[in-house]
Short mmCIF file of C-alpha atoms and ligand atoms in Angstrom, two decimals:
data_model
loop_
_atom_site.label_atom_id
_atom_site.label_comp_id
_atom_site.label_asym_id
_atom_site.label_seq_id
_atom_site.Cartn_x
_atom_site.Cartn_y
_atom_site.Cartn_z
CA MET A 1 -28.99 14.29 30.32
CA SER A 2 -30.37 17.66 29.35
CA THR A 3 -34.09 17.23 29.88
CA GLN A 4 -34.32 21.02 30.02
CA SER A 5 -33.99 21.34 26.26
CA ASN A 6 -36.95 19.00 25.77
CA THR A 7 -39.26 21.90 26.39
CA ASP A 8 -37.61 23.87 23.59
CA ALA A 9 -39.12 23.78 20.13
CA LEU A 10 -37.53 21.28 17.78
CA ALA A 11 -34.73 22.71 15.64
CA LEU A 12 -36.83 21.54 12.70
CA PHE A 13 -39.41 24.18 13.73
CA GLY A 14 -36.88 26.93 14.43
CA GLY A 15 -35.90 26.07 18.01
CA PRO A 16 -32.29 25.88 19.25
CA LYS A 17 -30.26 22.85 18.08
CA ALA A 18 -29.49 20.20 20.71
CA ILE A 19 -25.99 19.88 19.26
CA ASP A 20 -24.25 23.20 18.92
CA ARG A 21 -20.81 22.12 17.71
CA ALA A 22 -19.08 19.90 15.17
CA PHE A 23 -17.53 16.62 16.34
CA VAL A 24 -13.96 15.53 15.67
CA ARG A 25 -13.65 13.50 12.49
CA TYR A 26 -12.72 9.83 12.94
CA ASN A 27 -9.12 9.54 11.77
CA PRO A 28 -7.05 6.48 12.61
CA ILE A 29 -4.06 7.76 10.60
CA GLY A 30 -1.25 9.32 12.62
CA GLN A 31 2.47 10.02 12.62
CA GLU A 32 3.34 6.28 12.57
CA GLU A 33 1.62 5.94 9.20
CA VAL A 34 3.33 9.09 7.91
CA GLU A 35 6.75 7.64 8.84
CA ALA A 36 5.92 4.21 7.44
CA ALA A 37 4.76 5.63 4.11
CA LYS A 38 7.73 8.00 3.92
CA ALA A 39 10.21 5.15 4.36
CA VAL A 40 8.65 3.30 1.42
CA VAL A 41 8.67 6.40 -0.78
CA GLU A 42 12.31 7.03 0.09
CA SER A 43 13.22 3.43 -0.80
CA GLY A 44 11.90 4.02 -4.32
CA VAL A 45 10.30 0.53 -4.36
CA LEU A 46 6.57 1.33 -4.25
CA SER A 47 5.54 -2.14 -5.40
CA GLN A 48 7.68 -5.19 -5.99
CA PHE A 49 5.06 -7.48 -7.54
CA ILE A 50 5.77 -9.16 -10.86
CA GLY A 51 3.08 -11.09 -12.74
CA ALA A 52 5.36 -14.05 -13.46
CA TRP A 53 6.18 -17.14 -11.37
CA GLY A 54 9.17 -16.41 -9.15
CA GLU A 55 10.06 -14.73 -5.90
CA ASP A 56 8.36 -11.40 -6.64
CA PHE A 57 5.10 -13.06 -7.65
CA LEU A 58 4.20 -12.70 -3.95
CA GLY A 59 5.12 -9.01 -3.71
CA GLY A 60 7.71 -6.99 -1.84
CA PRO A 61 8.85 -6.84 1.81
CA ARG A 62 5.94 -4.76 3.25
CA VAL A 63 3.32 -6.84 1.47
CA ARG A 64 4.79 -10.01 2.93
CA GLU A 65 5.34 -8.57 6.40
CA PHE A 66 1.79 -7.21 6.55
CA GLU A 67 0.39 -10.56 5.39
CA ARG A 68 2.42 -12.50 8.01
CA LYS A 69 1.26 -10.06 10.75
CA CYS A 70 -2.37 -10.45 9.64
CA GLU A 71 -2.01 -14.23 9.76
CA ALA A 72 -0.69 -14.02 13.33
CA TYR A 73 -3.31 -11.48 14.42
CA PHE A 74 -6.36 -13.21 12.98
CA GLY A 75 -5.05 -16.72 13.67
CA VAL A 76 -5.25 -17.97 10.08
CA LYS A 77 -2.88 -19.92 7.85
CA HIS A 78 -3.04 -17.48 4.92
CA ALA A 79 -3.64 -13.72 4.71
CA ILE A 80 -3.53 -12.31 1.17
CA THR A 81 -3.65 -8.59 0.52
CA VAL A 82 -5.64 -7.14 -2.40
CA ASN A 83 -6.16 -3.62 -3.74
CA SER A 84 -9.75 -3.46 -2.45
CA TRP A 85 -12.14 -5.74 -0.64
CA THR A 86 -14.31 -5.69 -3.76
CA SER A 87 -11.33 -7.28 -5.54
CA GLY A 88 -11.04 -9.68 -2.61
CA LEU A 89 -14.66 -10.78 -2.94
CA ILE A 90 -14.21 -11.34 -6.70
CA ALA A 91 -11.07 -13.42 -6.07
CA ALA A 92 -12.86 -15.39 -3.34
CA VAL A 93 -15.76 -16.43 -5.57
CA GLY A 94 -13.39 -17.37 -8.41
CA ALA A 95 -11.09 -19.37 -6.14
CA LEU A 96 -13.97 -21.61 -5.04
CA ASP A 97 -14.39 -23.05 -8.56
CA ILE A 98 -17.79 -21.50 -9.07
CA GLU A 99 -19.12 -22.28 -12.58
CA PRO A 100 -21.20 -19.96 -14.78
CA GLY A 101 -24.85 -20.48 -13.86
CA ASP A 102 -24.09 -21.73 -10.34
CA GLU A 103 -26.15 -20.05 -7.67
CA VAL A 104 -24.63 -18.30 -4.67
CA ILE A 105 -26.90 -17.29 -1.79
CA VAL A 106 -26.21 -13.82 -0.43
CA SER A 107 -27.76 -11.24 1.88
CA PRO A 108 -29.61 -8.32 0.27
CA PHE A 109 -28.86 -6.03 3.25
CA THR A 110 -25.32 -5.16 2.27
CA MET A 111 -23.18 -3.05 0.01
CA CYS A 112 -23.67 -4.03 -3.65
CA ALA A 113 -20.15 -5.50 -4.03
CA SER A 114 -21.04 -8.65 -2.04
CA ALA A 115 -23.44 -9.69 -4.79
CA THR A 116 -21.61 -8.21 -7.77
CA ALA A 117 -18.60 -10.43 -7.00
CA ILE A 118 -20.88 -13.43 -7.67
CA LEU A 119 -22.18 -12.05 -10.97
CA HIS A 120 -18.63 -11.28 -11.97
CA TRP A 121 -18.06 -15.01 -12.64
CA ASN A 122 -21.43 -15.30 -14.39
CA ALA A 123 -22.80 -17.04 -11.34
CA ILE A 124 -26.29 -16.09 -10.17
CA PRO A 125 -26.88 -14.23 -6.89
CA VAL A 126 -29.87 -15.56 -4.96
CA PHE A 127 -31.01 -13.32 -2.12
CA ALA A 128 -32.04 -14.91 1.17
CA ASP A 129 -33.66 -12.94 3.96
CA ILE A 130 -32.00 -11.66 7.12
CA GLU A 131 -32.56 -11.97 10.86
CA PRO A 132 -34.63 -9.01 12.10
CA ASP A 133 -32.36 -8.35 15.08
CA THR A 134 -28.80 -8.91 13.76
CA PHE A 135 -29.48 -8.03 10.08
CA CYS A 136 -27.28 -10.98 8.99
CA LEU A 137 -28.40 -13.90 6.78
CA ASP A 138 -31.17 -15.96 8.36
CA PRO A 139 -30.05 -19.63 8.17
CA ARG A 140 -33.67 -20.77 7.70
CA SER A 141 -34.11 -18.55 4.67
CA VAL A 142 -30.76 -19.73 3.30
CA GLU A 143 -31.87 -23.34 3.61
CA ALA A 144 -35.19 -22.53 1.90
CA ASN A 145 -33.34 -20.98 -1.05
CA ILE A 146 -31.04 -23.93 -1.76
CA THR A 147 -31.55 -25.55 -5.19
CA PRO A 148 -29.52 -28.16 -7.12
CA GLN A 149 -27.63 -25.19 -8.65
CA THR A 150 -26.52 -23.73 -5.29
CA LYS A 151 -22.74 -23.91 -4.83
CA ALA A 152 -21.94 -21.38 -2.13
CA ILE A 153 -23.23 -19.01 0.54
CA MET A 154 -21.91 -15.51 1.02
CA ALA A 155 -22.51 -14.39 4.58
CA VAL A 156 -22.08 -10.70 5.41
CA ASP A 157 -21.03 -9.71 8.93
CA ILE A 158 -23.01 -6.55 8.57
CA PHE A 159 -22.59 -3.44 10.77
CA GLY A 160 -19.94 -5.11 12.93
CA GLN A 161 -20.96 -8.53 14.13
CA SER A 162 -20.74 -12.04 12.74
CA ALA A 163 -23.52 -13.85 10.95
CA ASP A 164 -24.72 -17.13 12.53
CA ILE A 165 -21.70 -18.83 11.02
CA ASP A 166 -21.98 -22.18 12.84
CA ALA A 167 -25.51 -22.64 11.50
CA LEU A 168 -24.46 -21.56 7.99
CA MET A 169 -21.41 -23.90 8.01
CA GLU A 170 -23.64 -26.75 9.17
CA ILE A 171 -26.09 -26.12 6.30
CA ALA A 172 -23.13 -25.85 3.91
CA SER A 173 -21.64 -29.13 5.00
CA ARG A 174 -25.00 -30.92 4.61
CA HIS A 175 -25.44 -29.56 1.07
CA ASN A 176 -21.76 -29.62 0.06
CA LEU A 177 -21.52 -25.84 -0.31
CA LYS A 178 -18.66 -23.40 0.24
CA VAL A 179 -19.03 -20.38 2.52
CA ILE A 180 -17.50 -16.94 1.96
CA THR A 181 -17.71 -14.28 4.66
CA ASP A 182 -17.73 -10.59 3.84
CA THR A 183 -16.35 -9.17 7.09
CA ALA A 184 -15.63 -5.70 5.65
CA GLN A 185 -17.47 -4.07 8.56
CA ALA A 186 -16.46 -6.35 11.40
CA PRO A 187 -12.65 -6.57 11.70
CA GLY A 188 -11.82 -7.68 15.22
CA ALA A 189 -15.35 -8.86 16.06
CA LEU A 190 -15.34 -12.19 17.89
CA TYR A 191 -17.46 -15.23 17.12
CA LYS A 192 -17.20 -17.75 19.96
CA GLY A 193 -13.59 -16.79 20.62
CA LYS A 194 -12.49 -16.65 16.98
CA TYR A 195 -12.32 -13.62 14.74
CA ALA A 196 -15.31 -13.09 12.46
CA GLY A 197 -14.25 -13.80 8.89
CA THR A 198 -11.93 -16.65 9.86
CA VAL A 199 -14.52 -19.36 10.44
CA SER A 200 -15.66 -19.93 6.82
CA HIS A 201 -13.78 -21.32 3.79
CA VAL A 202 -12.63 -17.86 2.83
CA GLY A 203 -13.29 -14.46 4.38
CA GLY A 204 -11.72 -11.08 4.74
CA PHE A 205 -11.72 -7.40 5.47
CA SER A 206 -11.82 -4.04 3.72
CA LEU A 207 -9.08 -1.44 4.16
CA ASN A 208 -11.12 1.32 2.54
CA TYR A 209 -10.99 4.84 3.98
CA HIS A 210 -14.44 4.51 5.59
CA LYS A 211 -13.69 1.37 7.60
CA HIS A 212 -12.30 0.91 11.16
CA ILE A 213 -8.72 0.72 9.87
CA HIS A 214 -7.66 1.74 6.39
CA THR A 215 -4.92 2.19 3.86
CA GLY A 216 -6.99 4.45 1.58
CA GLU A 217 -8.03 1.48 -0.52
CA GLY A 218 -7.22 -2.18 0.14
CA GLY A 219 -8.41 -5.52 1.44
CA ILE A 220 -7.22 -8.68 3.19
CA LEU A 221 -8.36 -12.19 2.28
CA VAL A 222 -8.04 -14.91 4.94
CA THR A 223 -8.28 -18.68 4.63
CA ASP A 224 -6.86 -21.82 6.27
CA ASN A 225 -7.02 -23.76 3.01
CA ASP A 226 -3.71 -24.03 1.07
CA ARG A 227 -5.33 -24.72 -2.27
CA ILE A 228 -7.82 -21.83 -1.99
CA ALA A 229 -4.91 -19.58 -0.96
CA ASP A 230 -2.88 -20.55 -4.05
CA ARG A 231 -5.82 -19.84 -6.30
CA LEU A 232 -6.49 -16.48 -4.62
CA ARG A 233 -2.84 -15.50 -5.19
CA LEU A 234 -3.11 -16.54 -8.84
CA ILE A 235 -6.29 -14.53 -9.49
CA ARG A 236 -4.65 -11.57 -7.72
CA ASN A 237 -1.72 -11.56 -10.09
CA HIS A 238 -2.24 -12.52 -13.76
CA ALA A 239 -3.07 -16.21 -13.25
CA GLU A 240 -3.08 -17.14 -16.93
CA ALA A 241 0.60 -16.24 -17.30
CA VAL A 242 1.58 -18.02 -14.11
CA VAL A 243 -0.33 -21.33 -14.03
CA GLY A 244 2.07 -23.03 -16.49
CA PRO A 245 5.38 -22.29 -14.77
CA MET A 246 3.77 -22.80 -11.35
CA GLY A 247 2.43 -26.21 -12.34
CA GLU A 248 -1.24 -25.46 -11.60
CA THR A 249 -3.35 -27.78 -13.76
CA ASN A 250 -6.88 -26.73 -12.76
CA LEU A 251 -7.53 -23.86 -15.14
CA ALA A 252 -11.08 -23.16 -13.94
CA ASN A 253 -11.39 -19.42 -13.21
CA MET A 254 -7.68 -18.89 -13.65
CA ILE A 255 -8.45 -15.54 -15.24
CA GLY A 256 -5.99 -13.22 -13.62
CA TYR A 257 -6.26 -9.60 -12.63
CA ASN A 258 -4.04 -7.03 -11.12
CA PHE A 259 -5.53 -6.98 -7.62
CA ARG A 260 -2.14 -6.27 -6.00
CA LEU A 261 -1.80 -3.91 -3.03
CA GLY A 262 1.29 -1.67 -2.98
CA GLU A 263 4.16 -1.33 -0.52
CA ILE A 264 2.96 2.05 0.80
CA GLU A 265 -0.48 0.69 1.67
CA CYS A 266 1.00 -2.38 3.37
CA ALA A 267 3.45 -0.24 5.37
CA ILE A 268 0.46 1.84 6.54
CA GLY A 269 -1.50 -1.37 7.10
CA LEU A 270 1.15 -2.63 9.53
CA SER A 271 0.62 0.45 11.74
CA GLN A 272 -3.14 0.26 11.34
CA LEU A 273 -3.25 -3.38 12.43
CA ASN A 274 -1.42 -2.42 15.63
CA LYS A 275 -4.22 0.05 16.38
CA LEU A 276 -7.17 -2.15 15.49
CA GLU A 277 -7.92 -3.43 18.97
CA ALA A 278 -7.87 0.04 20.56
CA LEU A 279 -9.97 1.52 17.75
CA VAL A 280 -12.54 -1.26 18.11
CA GLN A 281 -12.65 -0.78 21.87
CA GLY A 282 -13.29 2.92 21.27
CA ARG A 283 -16.35 2.11 19.11
CA GLN A 284 -17.56 -0.39 21.72
CA ARG A 285 -17.29 2.17 24.52
CA VAL A 286 -19.31 4.72 22.52
CA ALA A 287 -21.92 2.07 21.73
CA GLU A 288 -22.28 1.05 25.37
CA TYR A 289 -22.64 4.68 26.38
CA LEU A 290 -25.26 5.20 23.67
CA ASN A 291 -27.07 2.06 24.87
CA ARG A 292 -27.38 3.55 28.35
CA GLY A 293 -28.49 6.95 27.08
CA LEU A 294 -31.10 5.61 24.67
CA ALA A 295 -32.42 2.78 26.86
CA GLY A 296 -36.09 3.13 27.60
CA LEU A 297 -36.97 5.46 24.73
CA PRO A 298 -40.30 3.97 23.62
CA GLY A 299 -40.38 2.52 20.11
CA LEU A 300 -36.59 2.50 19.75
CA ARG A 301 -34.68 -0.80 19.79
CA THR A 302 -30.97 -0.52 20.55
CA PRO A 303 -28.50 -3.08 19.06
CA LYS A 304 -28.68 -6.76 19.87
CA VAL A 305 -25.41 -8.65 20.08
CA ARG A 306 -25.44 -12.34 19.22
CA GLU A 307 -24.72 -14.61 22.18
CA GLY A 308 -21.05 -15.59 22.42
CA CYS A 309 -20.05 -12.78 20.07
CA THR A 310 -18.76 -9.23 20.18
CA HIS A 311 -19.89 -6.31 18.02
CA VAL A 312 -17.40 -3.75 16.68
CA TYR A 313 -20.05 -1.18 15.67
CA TYR A 314 -19.11 0.00 12.22
CA VAL A 315 -22.72 1.13 12.38
CA TYR A 316 -24.79 1.42 15.58
CA PRO A 317 -27.95 -0.31 14.30
CA MET A 318 -31.36 0.61 15.72
CA VAL A 319 -34.93 -0.33 14.81
CA LEU A 320 -37.94 1.95 15.17
CA ASP A 321 -41.41 0.71 16.05
CA ILE A 322 -43.24 2.94 13.60
CA ALA A 323 -46.72 1.85 14.69
CA GLN A 324 -45.94 2.69 18.31
CA LEU A 325 -44.27 6.00 17.43
CA GLY A 326 -46.93 7.11 14.99
CA VAL A 327 -44.28 9.06 13.06
CA SER A 328 -42.40 7.97 9.95
CA ARG A 329 -38.68 7.24 10.07
CA ALA A 330 -38.08 9.95 7.46
CA ARG A 331 -39.69 12.50 9.78
CA ILE A 332 -37.66 11.31 12.78
CA VAL A 333 -34.41 11.42 10.79
CA GLU A 334 -35.31 14.89 9.57
CA ALA A 335 -35.87 16.07 13.15
CA LEU A 336 -32.71 14.43 14.54
CA THR A 337 -30.61 15.78 11.68
CA ALA A 338 -31.98 19.27 12.29
CA GLU A 339 -30.88 18.89 15.95
CA GLY A 340 -27.35 18.24 14.65
CA VAL A 341 -27.10 14.42 14.67
CA ALA A 342 -24.89 13.56 11.67
CA GLY A 343 -24.48 10.10 10.17
CA LEU A 344 -27.99 8.65 10.36
CA ALA A 345 -28.97 6.27 7.52
CA ALA A 346 -31.80 3.94 6.55
CA GLY A 347 -29.53 0.93 6.08
CA TYR A 348 -29.00 -0.57 2.65
CA VAL A 349 -31.20 -0.33 -0.39
CA ASN A 350 -31.86 -4.04 -0.71
CA VAL A 351 -29.40 -5.21 -3.36
CA HIS A 352 -32.08 -7.14 -5.26
CA MET A 353 -34.03 -3.88 -5.67
CA LEU A 354 -31.20 -2.19 -7.59
CA PRO A 355 -31.91 -1.54 -11.30
CA MET A 356 -29.41 -4.17 -12.45
CA TYR A 357 -31.40 -6.93 -10.73
CA GLN A 358 -34.84 -5.48 -11.35
CA LYS A 359 -34.12 -5.26 -15.09
CA LYS A 360 -31.65 -8.19 -15.17
CA ILE A 361 -29.18 -6.23 -17.24
CA ALA A 362 -25.53 -6.72 -16.31
CA TYR A 363 -23.14 -7.93 -19.03
CA GLY A 364 -24.13 -6.20 -22.26
CA SER A 365 -27.72 -5.18 -22.85
CA ARG A 366 -29.48 -8.50 -23.47
CA GLY A 367 -29.84 -9.90 -19.99
CA PHE A 368 -26.69 -11.99 -19.72
CA PRO A 369 -26.18 -14.15 -17.68
CA TRP A 370 -29.84 -14.58 -16.63
CA SER A 371 -31.11 -14.87 -20.21
CA SER A 372 -28.53 -17.44 -21.26
CA GLU A 373 -28.82 -21.23 -21.18
CA ILE A 374 -26.27 -21.36 -18.33
CA CYS A 375 -29.00 -20.02 -16.04
CA LYS A 376 -31.01 -23.15 -15.22
CA ARG A 377 -34.07 -21.48 -13.75
CA GLU A 378 -35.85 -18.17 -13.43
CA VAL A 379 -34.44 -16.52 -10.28
CA SER A 380 -36.78 -13.91 -8.83
CA TYR A 381 -35.69 -10.50 -7.59
CA ALA A 382 -39.25 -9.30 -7.20
CA LYS A 383 -40.17 -7.17 -4.23
CA GLY A 384 -41.27 -9.59 -1.53
CA VAL A 385 -38.48 -12.18 -1.83
CA CYS A 386 -36.83 -10.82 1.35
CA PRO A 387 -39.66 -9.27 3.38
CA VAL A 388 -37.65 -8.69 6.57
CA ALA A 389 -34.82 -6.86 4.81
CA GLU A 390 -37.26 -4.92 2.65
CA GLU A 391 -39.34 -3.73 5.61
CA LEU A 392 -36.23 -2.68 7.56
CA HIS A 393 -34.94 -0.57 4.69
CA GLU A 394 -38.31 0.86 3.76
CA SER A 395 -39.50 1.90 7.17
CA SER A 396 -37.92 0.82 10.43
CA PHE A 397 -34.11 0.52 10.32
CA LEU A 398 -32.07 3.42 11.67
CA GLY A 399 -28.28 3.21 11.52
CA PHE A 400 -25.81 5.61 13.08
CA ALA A 401 -22.34 5.71 11.47
CA MET A 402 -19.70 5.08 14.13
CA CYS A 403 -16.57 5.56 12.01
CA LEU A 404 -17.53 9.10 11.02
CA HIS A 405 -16.57 10.89 14.23
CA ASP A 406 -14.43 10.22 17.26
CA LEU A 407 -17.05 10.74 19.91
CA SER A 408 -16.30 11.67 23.51
CA GLU A 409 -18.79 10.99 26.30
CA ALA A 410 -19.76 14.68 26.17
CA ASP A 411 -20.50 14.30 22.45
CA VAL A 412 -22.63 11.22 23.09
CA ASP A 413 -24.49 13.14 25.82
CA LEU A 414 -25.44 15.72 23.18
CA ILE A 415 -26.58 13.04 20.72
CA VAL A 416 -28.63 11.36 23.44
CA ALA A 417 -30.13 14.73 24.38
CA ALA A 418 -31.13 15.22 20.74
CA PHE A 419 -32.92 11.86 20.71
CA HIS A 420 -34.71 12.62 23.99
CA LYS A 421 -35.76 16.02 22.69
CA VAL A 422 -37.18 14.56 19.48
CA TRP A 423 -38.95 11.79 21.42
CA ALA A 424 -40.46 14.38 23.78
CA ASN A 425 -41.85 16.20 20.74
CA LEU A 426 -43.20 13.30 18.70
CA GLU A 427 -46.70 14.80 18.81
CA ALA A 428 -45.43 17.88 16.98
CA LEU A 429 -43.97 15.66 14.23
CA LYS A 430 -47.25 13.91 13.49
C1 PLP B 1 -16.85 -1.65 2.27
C2 PLP B 1 -17.55 -2.89 1.95
C3 PLP B 1 -17.22 -3.67 0.81
C4 PLP B 1 -16.25 -3.20 -0.25
O1 PLP B 1 -14.97 -2.97 0.24
P1 PLP B 1 -13.98 -2.02 -0.60
O2 PLP B 1 -12.65 -2.23 0.08
O3 PLP B 1 -14.48 -0.62 -0.47
O4 PLP B 1 -13.95 -2.50 -2.01
C5 PLP B 1 -17.87 -4.87 0.63
N1 PLP B 1 -18.79 -5.30 1.51
C6 PLP B 1 -19.16 -4.59 2.59
C7 PLP B 1 -20.19 -5.14 3.51
C8 PLP B 1 -18.56 -3.35 2.83
O5 PLP B 1 -18.94 -2.63 3.89
#
């Protein structure tokens, strides 16, 4: 590691940058995807879905092939493609027979869509706190937030590893709740030998451009439950027109959408799925190399992986000990960024702190659903309801985006050198 440069002035103060070149952009799309997409375009059949009961209700040949391959890969009974994982989350909440006013417990340390999918059905998101080391829902906080209105838990496998799903499923079974997992960031992560996302009632993955594998936009729902799968397929494709001919009699939440993914995306998805394991291993190798390079830097905690699990590092999550460092995170990020480290972030703005929750204005302007009689109690989104998540976002969490660049060991050496240089100059940052 280049300790030499530690005597240089920080780039922030006009010294030479620790990283003097741009890194290669992460790009999992190659010639296989080009060929796969081209074949679909040449066939002229870019989507075969029809929103009526019949053979094409389930889509065309690539949709079906991709879904069967996902079922085999993830070891689930049903894989159901959707046009985004946001759509997938909406379908998942609806398929579980959530009623308006029901409460669903969710993590605040996530992308907003995890919680918005709950509100979408006029159910009420209740934010439970997270574990300080894995950043996933803390089962004790979940249990403390259960009320007679609680119907489900949405666990988020944030940054690339599974939530404590056994503990959450145990709580759910004691309180007769359903569990959804948002595994957008952890495709291929293992939880005690099974894939994260496959251990709850319904889970799934994002195929958005920024994720490990992608089809531009897209998502995959997974479940072992036949009835949930039927209802997911109905919500995906104009349920209200299909329930009659199909013979579905439970009309609850059978409000249909067009959440269908096209043939081009599924053809690309087939190639992407073949690459998933290698792409994940690439992130894991970079993370392990970073772990070695950053080990021992005072006041910096490298990622903790839950016992019996693997981490696929969508984000390489670190925590700063601000008291020990005596420098704010903002200042450290500023210094590292000036050295050329791209992709550092403060984690998620806690979802409950977003204006929609702070002002309780979602549907229309008068506070629906919180202000309506369907909401049985006053749910608080005040600062302080999730102190661990709030503190991490406000001052100590430091994430490094791992699906931004394809990093070689030489690249990681430069990043590590930048960290060591900044740490050697902390006094100057005070
Ligand atoms: C990306 C992401 C989503 C949304 O997925 P899209 O496919 O972009 O709609 C939801 N939750 C989490 C945690 C995500 O990272």
